[in-house]
Amino acid sequence: MELDIKVPQHVTIIMDGNGRWAKMRGEERLFGHKAGTDSVRACVEYAVEKGIRYLSLFAFSEENWERPAAEVEGLMQLMLKAILEETPLFQKNGIRFRVIGDFSRLSDKLKCEIDECMKLTEQNGVLDLIVFLSYSGKWDILQAVNRYIADNKDDLRPITADTISSYLSTAGIPDPDLLVRTSGEQRISNYMLWQTAYTEYYFTEVLWPDFRKPHFQAAIEAFSRRDRRFGKVK
Ligand code: IPE
Ligand code: IPE
Ligand code: MG
């Protein structure tokens, strides 16, 4: 069974359920976000072990800015701490770290650390770990269209899907093969709207802070059993 499993090239995860996990324990939501960082570590390890080439994680949506200020601040602090702590491990394991999203709303300090870690790990080629931060799918499509217009304003012509793809913030990254969402919610919540046109979806009831390698393995096995047809007849 293990032997002939199809390993997806790009797995993306909507890491959901931290708040509920904390609440079940009578704790503040931030306690759940902190616990969720252990799940991230486990998933990165799993991805490296299995030879998954791209692992992307939805960490903070454009809509999440509307959460209470203390939670937003706590999440940004956690991100900063994780980058500072994990950078040596990225280097050791050949992980290229990337962040995608609307940077204009991030603090200078966080932007600086993100930039530094991205530059430092740019040449690593084992796994691309991509964090979507301050991101939304509609934002991405809008920024792509607006940049295209700015670049071509003197000679605007009808465009192709490939042109849109090349202006998205994910340009150069293959579209996700598998999207995992934890915590039982079955929606896309304004994540990669364009890029997931033919992605396989996998929903699990497991809350993000409980998500570990066996859960990841179950998702990969489910993916492996799917028959992807891309609209064609096989
Ligand atoms: C996911 O967990 C993390 C973020 C969206 C930042 P939630 O914070 O959404 O947890 P629930 O869905 O309220 O349980
Ligand atoms: C989606 O989770 C965003 C992230 C996991 C970063 P949310 O918890 O914000 O989504 P909704 O509100 O349940 O759709
Ligand atoms: Mg949620």
mmCIF file of C-alpha atoms and ligand atoms in Angstrom:
data_model
loop_
_atom_site.group_PDB
_atom_site.id
_atom_site.type_symbol
_atom_site.label_atom_id
_atom_site.label_comp_id
_atom_site.label_asym_id
_atom_site.label_seq_id
_atom_site.Cartn_x
_atom_site.Cartn_y
_atom_site.Cartn_z
ATOM 1 C CA MET A 1 0.000 0.000 0.000
ATOM 2 C CA GLU A 2 2.674 2.471 1.163
ATOM 3 C CA LEU A 3 4.885 1.520 -1.769
ATOM 4 C CA ASP A 4 2.842 2.643 -4.749
ATOM 5 C CA ILE A 5 1.364 5.770 -3.248
ATOM 6 C CA LYS A 6 1.105 8.800 -5.583
ATOM 7 C CA VAL A 7 2.858 11.705 -3.903
ATOM 8 C CA PRO A 8 1.341 15.068 -4.847
ATOM 9 C CA GLN A 9 3.762 17.730 -6.017
ATOM 10 C CA HIS A 10 1.997 20.563 -4.198
ATOM 11 C CA VAL A 11 -0.087 20.132 -1.042
ATOM 12 C CA THR A 12 -1.824 23.109 0.480
ATOM 13 C CA ILE A 13 -3.452 23.196 3.907
ATOM 14 C CA ILE A 14 -6.115 25.477 5.359
ATOM 15 C CA MET A 15 -5.039 25.177 8.981
ATOM 16 C CA ASP A 16 -8.345 25.618 10.803
ATOM 17 C CA GLY A 17 -9.750 24.908 14.257
ATOM 18 C CA ASN A 18 -7.182 26.453 16.611
ATOM 19 C CA GLY A 19 -9.780 28.564 18.422
ATOM 20 C CA ARG A 20 -12.137 25.650 19.021
ATOM 21 C CA TRP A 21 -9.250 23.457 20.175
ATOM 22 C CA ALA A 22 -8.308 26.070 22.782
ATOM 23 C CA LYS A 23 -11.911 26.644 23.855
ATOM 24 C CA MET A 24 -12.396 22.919 24.481
ATOM 25 C CA ARG A 25 -9.556 23.220 26.975
ATOM 26 C CA GLY A 26 -10.911 26.374 28.609
ATOM 27 C CA GLU A 27 -8.047 28.416 27.170
ATOM 28 C CA GLU A 28 -7.724 31.620 25.121
ATOM 29 C CA ARG A 29 -7.714 31.300 21.324
ATOM 30 C CA LEU A 30 -4.019 32.176 21.186
ATOM 31 C CA PHE A 31 -3.215 29.000 23.121
ATOM 32 C CA GLY A 32 -4.611 27.081 20.138
ATOM 33 C CA HIS A 33 -2.580 29.106 17.656
ATOM 34 C CA LYS A 34 0.578 28.350 19.628
ATOM 35 C CA ALA A 35 -0.221 24.648 19.728
ATOM 36 C CA GLY A 36 -0.778 24.795 15.968
ATOM 37 C CA THR A 37 2.881 25.586 15.367
ATOM 38 C CA ASP A 38 3.762 22.016 16.468
ATOM 39 C CA SER A 39 1.450 20.705 13.740
ATOM 40 C CA VAL A 40 3.248 22.905 11.205
ATOM 41 C CA ARG A 41 6.585 21.426 12.241
ATOM 42 C CA ALA A 42 5.230 17.862 11.953
ATOM 43 C CA CYS A 43 3.801 18.551 8.503
ATOM 44 C CA VAL A 44 7.019 20.114 7.226
ATOM 45 C CA GLU A 45 8.935 17.047 8.441
ATOM 46 C CA TYR A 46 6.420 14.749 6.779
ATOM 47 C CA ALA A 47 6.619 16.678 3.499
ATOM 48 C CA VAL A 48 10.423 16.392 3.467
ATOM 49 C CA GLU A 49 10.276 12.663 4.287
ATOM 50 C CA LYS A 50 7.748 11.952 1.533
ATOM 51 C CA GLY A 51 9.369 14.109 -1.128
ATOM 52 C CA ILE A 52 6.456 16.544 -1.461
ATOM 53 C CA ARG A 53 8.040 19.431 -3.407
ATOM 54 C CA TYR A 54 5.706 22.293 -2.386
ATOM 55 C CA LEU A 55 3.874 22.611 0.920
ATOM 56 C CA SER A 56 1.771 25.724 1.309
ATOM 57 C CA LEU A 57 -0.118 26.811 4.394
ATOM 58 C CA PHE A 58 -2.968 29.301 4.797
ATOM 59 C CA ALA A 59 -1.892 31.057 7.993
ATOM 60 C CA PHE A 60 -3.827 34.337 7.972
ATOM 61 C CA SER A 61 -6.489 35.612 5.612
ATOM 62 C CA GLU A 62 -7.309 39.133 4.561
ATOM 63 C CA GLU A 63 -10.579 38.724 6.503
ATOM 64 C CA ASN A 64 -8.689 37.628 9.633
ATOM 65 C CA TRP A 65 -7.539 41.258 10.089
ATOM 66 C CA GLU A 66 -11.027 41.864 11.461
ATOM 67 C CA ARG A 67 -10.444 39.618 14.459
ATOM 68 C CA PRO A 68 -9.818 41.225 17.898
ATOM 69 C CA ALA A 69 -6.581 43.238 17.896
ATOM 70 C CA ALA A 70 -4.963 41.101 20.607
ATOM 71 C CA GLU A 71 -5.474 37.911 18.595
ATOM 72 C CA VAL A 72 -4.119 39.536 15.414
ATOM 73 C CA GLU A 73 -1.084 40.866 17.300
ATOM 74 C CA GLY A 74 -0.525 37.460 18.930
ATOM 75 C CA LEU A 75 -0.628 35.723 15.549
ATOM 76 C CA MET A 76 1.886 38.167 14.053
ATOM 77 C CA GLN A 77 4.204 37.655 17.046
ATOM 78 C CA LEU A 78 3.944 33.899 16.602
ATOM 79 C CA MET A 79 4.872 34.218 12.951
ATOM 80 C CA LEU A 80 7.911 36.335 13.814
ATOM 81 C CA LYS A 81 9.035 33.906 16.514
ATOM 82 C CA ALA A 82 8.579 30.910 14.217
ATOM 83 C CA ILE A 83 10.709 32.497 11.480
ATOM 84 C CA LEU A 84 13.494 33.378 13.910
ATOM 85 C CA GLU A 85 13.499 29.913 15.472
ATOM 86 C CA GLU A 86 13.086 27.804 12.337
ATOM 87 C CA THR A 87 15.486 29.522 9.918
ATOM 88 C CA PRO A 88 18.491 27.343 10.939
ATOM 89 C CA LEU A 89 16.369 24.238 10.358
ATOM 90 C CA PHE A 90 15.323 25.482 6.942
ATOM 91 C CA GLN A 91 18.970 25.796 6.053
ATOM 92 C CA LYS A 92 19.847 22.380 7.454
ATOM 93 C CA ASN A 93 17.025 20.623 5.607
ATOM 94 C CA GLY A 94 17.185 22.467 2.286
ATOM 95 C CA ILE A 95 13.857 24.233 2.762
ATOM 96 C CA ARG A 96 13.079 27.353 0.774
ATOM 97 C CA PHE A 97 10.816 29.610 2.839
ATOM 98 C CA ARG A 98 8.386 31.900 1.068
ATOM 99 C CA VAL A 99 5.584 34.167 2.210
ATOM 100 C CA ILE A 100 2.784 35.279 -0.103
ATOM 101 C CA GLY A 101 0.165 37.932 0.628
ATOM 102 C CA ASP A 102 -0.524 41.628 1.017
ATOM 103 C CA PHE A 103 2.652 42.770 2.796
ATOM 104 C CA SER A 104 1.447 46.375 3.023
ATOM 105 C CA ARG A 105 -0.421 45.576 6.241
ATOM 106 C CA LEU A 106 2.488 43.814 7.991
ATOM 107 C CA SER A 107 4.791 45.530 10.479
ATOM 108 C CA ASP A 108 8.217 46.664 9.239
ATOM 109 C CA LYS A 109 9.904 44.289 11.658
ATOM 110 C CA LEU A 110 7.967 41.269 10.387
ATOM 111 C CA LYS A 111 8.482 42.285 6.731
ATOM 112 C CA CYS A 112 12.204 42.589 7.391
ATOM 113 C CA GLU A 113 12.506 39.137 8.965
ATOM 114 C CA ILE A 114 10.405 37.571 6.220
ATOM 115 C CA ASP A 115 12.589 39.172 3.533
ATOM 116 C CA GLU A 116 15.765 38.054 5.246
ATOM 117 C CA CYS A 117 14.606 34.453 5.631
ATOM 118 C CA MET A 118 13.350 34.333 2.049
ATOM 119 C CA LYS A 119 16.669 35.623 0.700
ATOM 120 C CA LEU A 120 18.732 33.321 2.902
ATOM 121 C CA THR A 121 16.830 30.192 1.844
ATOM 122 C CA GLU A 122 16.295 31.151 -1.809
ATOM 123 C CA GLN A 123 18.718 28.550 -3.188
ATOM 124 C CA ASN A 124 17.298 25.626 -1.176
ATOM 125 C CA GLY A 125 15.586 23.049 -3.333
ATOM 126 C CA VAL A 126 14.288 20.154 -1.212
ATOM 127 C CA LEU A 127 10.953 21.699 -0.259
ATOM 128 C CA ASP A 128 9.316 25.052 -0.888
ATOM 129 C CA LEU A 129 7.432 25.988 2.271
ATOM 130 C CA ILE A 130 4.995 28.721 1.334
ATOM 131 C CA VAL A 131 3.047 30.615 3.974
ATOM 132 C CA PHE A 132 -0.001 32.607 2.880
ATOM 133 C CA LEU A 133 -0.173 35.574 5.182
ATOM 134 C CA SER A 134 -2.604 38.485 4.821
ATOM 135 C CA TYR A 135 -3.801 36.700 1.696
ATOM 136 C CA SER A 136 -7.066 36.270 -0.113
ATOM 137 C CA GLY A 137 -7.860 34.757 -3.472
ATOM 138 C CA LYS A 138 -9.819 37.785 -4.646
ATOM 139 C CA TRP A 139 -7.010 40.108 -3.568
ATOM 140 C CA ASP A 140 -4.588 38.001 -5.602
ATOM 141 C CA ILE A 141 -6.681 38.109 -8.782
ATOM 142 C CA LEU A 142 -7.236 41.866 -8.392
ATOM 143 C CA GLN A 143 -3.573 42.653 -7.871
ATOM 144 C CA ALA A 144 -2.730 40.489 -10.902
ATOM 145 C CA VAL A 145 -5.222 42.294 -13.146
ATOM 146 C CA ASN A 146 -4.215 45.732 -11.881
ATOM 147 C CA ARG A 147 -0.514 45.029 -12.365
ATOM 148 C CA TYR A 148 -1.182 43.722 -15.826
ATOM 149 C CA ILE A 149 -3.075 46.909 -16.688
ATOM 150 C CA ALA A 150 -0.280 49.079 -15.273
ATOM 151 C CA ASP A 151 2.310 47.196 -17.361
ATOM 152 C CA ASN A 152 0.273 47.353 -20.568
ATOM 153 C CA LYS A 153 -1.795 50.502 -20.297
ATOM 154 C CA ASP A 154 -0.679 51.845 -23.666
ATOM 155 C CA ASP A 155 -1.580 48.675 -25.516
ATOM 156 C CA LEU A 156 -4.362 46.815 -23.684
ATOM 157 C CA ARG A 157 -5.480 43.601 -25.347
ATOM 158 C CA PRO A 158 -7.573 40.568 -24.318
ATOM 159 C CA ILE A 159 -5.514 38.312 -22.079
ATOM 160 C CA THR A 160 -5.126 34.558 -21.639
ATOM 161 C CA ALA A 161 -5.350 32.358 -18.555
ATOM 162 C CA ASP A 162 -1.565 31.929 -18.677
ATOM 163 C CA THR A 163 -1.137 35.700 -18.449
ATOM 164 C CA ILE A 164 -3.327 35.840 -15.344
ATOM 165 C CA SER A 165 -1.353 32.955 -13.813
ATOM 166 C CA SER A 166 1.915 34.737 -14.498
ATOM 167 C CA TYR A 167 0.711 37.861 -12.654
ATOM 168 C CA LEU A 168 -0.687 36.032 -9.625
ATOM 169 C CA SER A 169 1.451 36.131 -6.490
ATOM 170 C CA THR A 170 1.941 32.373 -6.938
ATOM 171 C CA ALA A 171 3.545 32.736 -10.391
ATOM 172 C CA GLY A 172 5.988 29.894 -11.004
ATOM 173 C CA ILE A 173 4.502 27.672 -8.297
ATOM 174 C CA PRO A 174 2.530 24.738 -9.692
ATOM 175 C CA ASP A 175 -1.185 24.767 -8.809
ATOM 176 C CA PRO A 176 -2.006 22.692 -5.714
ATOM 177 C CA ASP A 177 -2.736 19.025 -6.396
ATOM 178 C CA LEU A 178 -4.298 18.514 -2.993
ATOM 179 C CA LEU A 179 -6.005 20.934 -0.615
ATOM 180 C CA VAL A 180 -6.503 19.772 2.974
ATOM 181 C CA ARG A 181 -8.804 21.661 5.341
ATOM 182 C CA THR A 182 -8.992 20.716 8.995
ATOM 183 C CA SER A 183 -11.727 21.234 11.604
ATOM 184 C CA GLY A 184 -14.695 19.993 9.586
ATOM 185 C CA GLU A 185 -15.379 23.202 7.648
ATOM 186 C CA GLN A 186 -16.024 22.514 3.979
ATOM 187 C CA ARG A 187 -15.382 25.818 2.243
ATOM 188 C CA ILE A 188 -12.570 27.677 0.492
ATOM 189 C CA SER A 189 -12.828 30.895 2.588
ATOM 190 C CA ASN A 190 -11.396 33.105 -0.168
ATOM 191 C CA TYR A 191 -8.160 31.097 -0.448
ATOM 192 C CA MET A 192 -6.443 30.371 -3.803
ATOM 193 C CA LEU A 193 -9.511 30.740 -6.021
ATOM 194 C CA TRP A 194 -7.857 30.657 -9.430
ATOM 195 C CA GLN A 195 -5.145 28.154 -8.579
ATOM 196 C CA THR A 196 -7.456 25.463 -7.137
ATOM 197 C CA ALA A 197 -9.569 25.043 -10.292
ATOM 198 C CA TYR A 198 -8.573 21.351 -10.537
ATOM 199 C CA THR A 199 -7.278 20.703 -7.045
ATOM 200 C CA GLU A 200 -8.485 17.648 -5.104
ATOM 201 C CA TYR A 201 -10.164 18.630 -1.816
ATOM 202 C CA TYR A 202 -9.779 16.654 1.407
ATOM 203 C CA PHE A 203 -11.712 17.623 4.509
ATOM 204 C CA THR A 204 -11.055 16.233 7.951
ATOM 205 C CA GLU A 205 -12.771 16.809 11.294
ATOM 206 C CA VAL A 206 -9.385 16.870 13.066
ATOM 207 C CA LEU A 207 -8.638 20.295 14.564
ATOM 208 C CA TRP A 208 -5.371 21.815 13.368
ATOM 209 C CA PRO A 209 -3.449 21.535 16.686
ATOM 210 C CA ASP A 210 -4.177 17.764 16.670
ATOM 211 C CA PHE A 211 -3.093 17.268 13.036
ATOM 212 C CA ARG A 212 0.027 15.084 12.838
ATOM 213 C CA LYS A 213 1.883 12.826 10.394
ATOM 214 C CA PRO A 214 -0.720 9.987 10.443
ATOM 215 C CA HIS A 215 -3.446 12.486 9.495
ATOM 216 C CA PHE A 216 -1.268 13.872 6.705
ATOM 217 C CA GLN A 217 -0.568 10.327 5.567
ATOM 218 C CA ALA A 218 -4.340 9.602 5.463
ATOM 219 C CA ALA A 219 -4.865 12.671 3.261
ATOM 220 C CA ILE A 220 -2.105 11.566 0.880
ATOM 221 C CA GLU A 221 -3.555 8.062 0.691
ATOM 222 C CA ALA A 222 -7.014 9.483 -0.095
ATOM 223 C CA PHE A 223 -5.448 11.655 -2.811
ATOM 224 C CA SER A 224 -3.673 8.620 -4.197
ATOM 225 C CA ARG A 225 -7.018 6.866 -4.724
ATOM 226 C CA ARG A 226 -8.584 9.784 -6.615
ATOM 227 C CA ASP A 227 -9.045 9.635 -10.363
ATOM 228 C CA ARG A 228 -8.166 13.053 -11.786
ATOM 229 C CA ARG A 229 -9.691 13.568 -15.198
ATOM 230 C CA PHE A 230 -9.391 17.322 -15.772
ATOM 231 C CA GLY A 231 -12.625 17.297 -17.725
ATOM 232 C CA LYS A 232 -11.406 14.681 -20.172
ATOM 233 C CA VAL A 233 -12.547 11.124 -20.854
ATOM 234 C CA LYS A 234 -10.055 8.494 -19.791
HETATM 235 C C1 IPE B 1 -7.202 28.848 12.229
HETATM 236 O O1 IPE B 1 -7.898 28.629 13.389
HETATM 237 C C2 IPE B 1 -6.143 29.927 12.355
HETATM 238 C C3 IPE B 1 -6.493 31.191 11.714
HETATM 239 C C4 IPE B 1 -7.537 31.415 10.956
HETATM 240 C C5 IPE B 1 -5.581 32.299 11.926
HETATM 241 P P1 IPE B 1 -9.109 29.543 13.838
HETATM 242 O O2 IPE B 1 -8.578 30.661 14.653
HETATM 243 O O3 IPE B 1 -9.937 29.939 12.680
HETATM 244 O O4 IPE B 1 -9.921 28.537 14.758
HETATM 245 P P2 IPE B 1 -11.491 28.327 14.826
HETATM 246 O O5 IPE B 1 -11.963 28.080 13.435
HETATM 247 O O6 IPE B 1 -12.062 29.584 15.401
HETATM 248 O O7 IPE B 1 -11.675 27.138 15.709
HETATM 249 C C1 IPE B 2 -9.518 30.356 6.986
HETATM 250 O O1 IPE B 2 -10.002 30.090 8.264
HETATM 251 C C2 IPE B 2 -8.245 31.129 7.058
HETATM 252 C C3 IPE B 2 -7.106 30.449 7.660
HETATM 253 C C4 IPE B 2 -7.060 29.215 8.090
HETATM 254 C C5 IPE B 2 -5.921 31.234 7.732
HETATM 255 P P1 IPE B 2 -11.127 30.999 8.935
HETATM 256 O O2 IPE B 2 -11.404 30.387 10.263
HETATM 257 O O3 IPE B 2 -10.739 32.412 8.912
HETATM 258 O O4 IPE B 2 -12.355 30.795 7.927
HETATM 259 P P2 IPE B 2 -13.921 30.898 8.147
HETATM 260 O O5 IPE B 2 -14.194 32.222 8.788
HETATM 261 O O6 IPE B 2 -14.334 29.768 9.036
HETATM 262 O O7 IPE B 2 -14.494 30.750 6.778
HETATM 263 MG MG MG B 3 -11.499 29.079 11.719
#
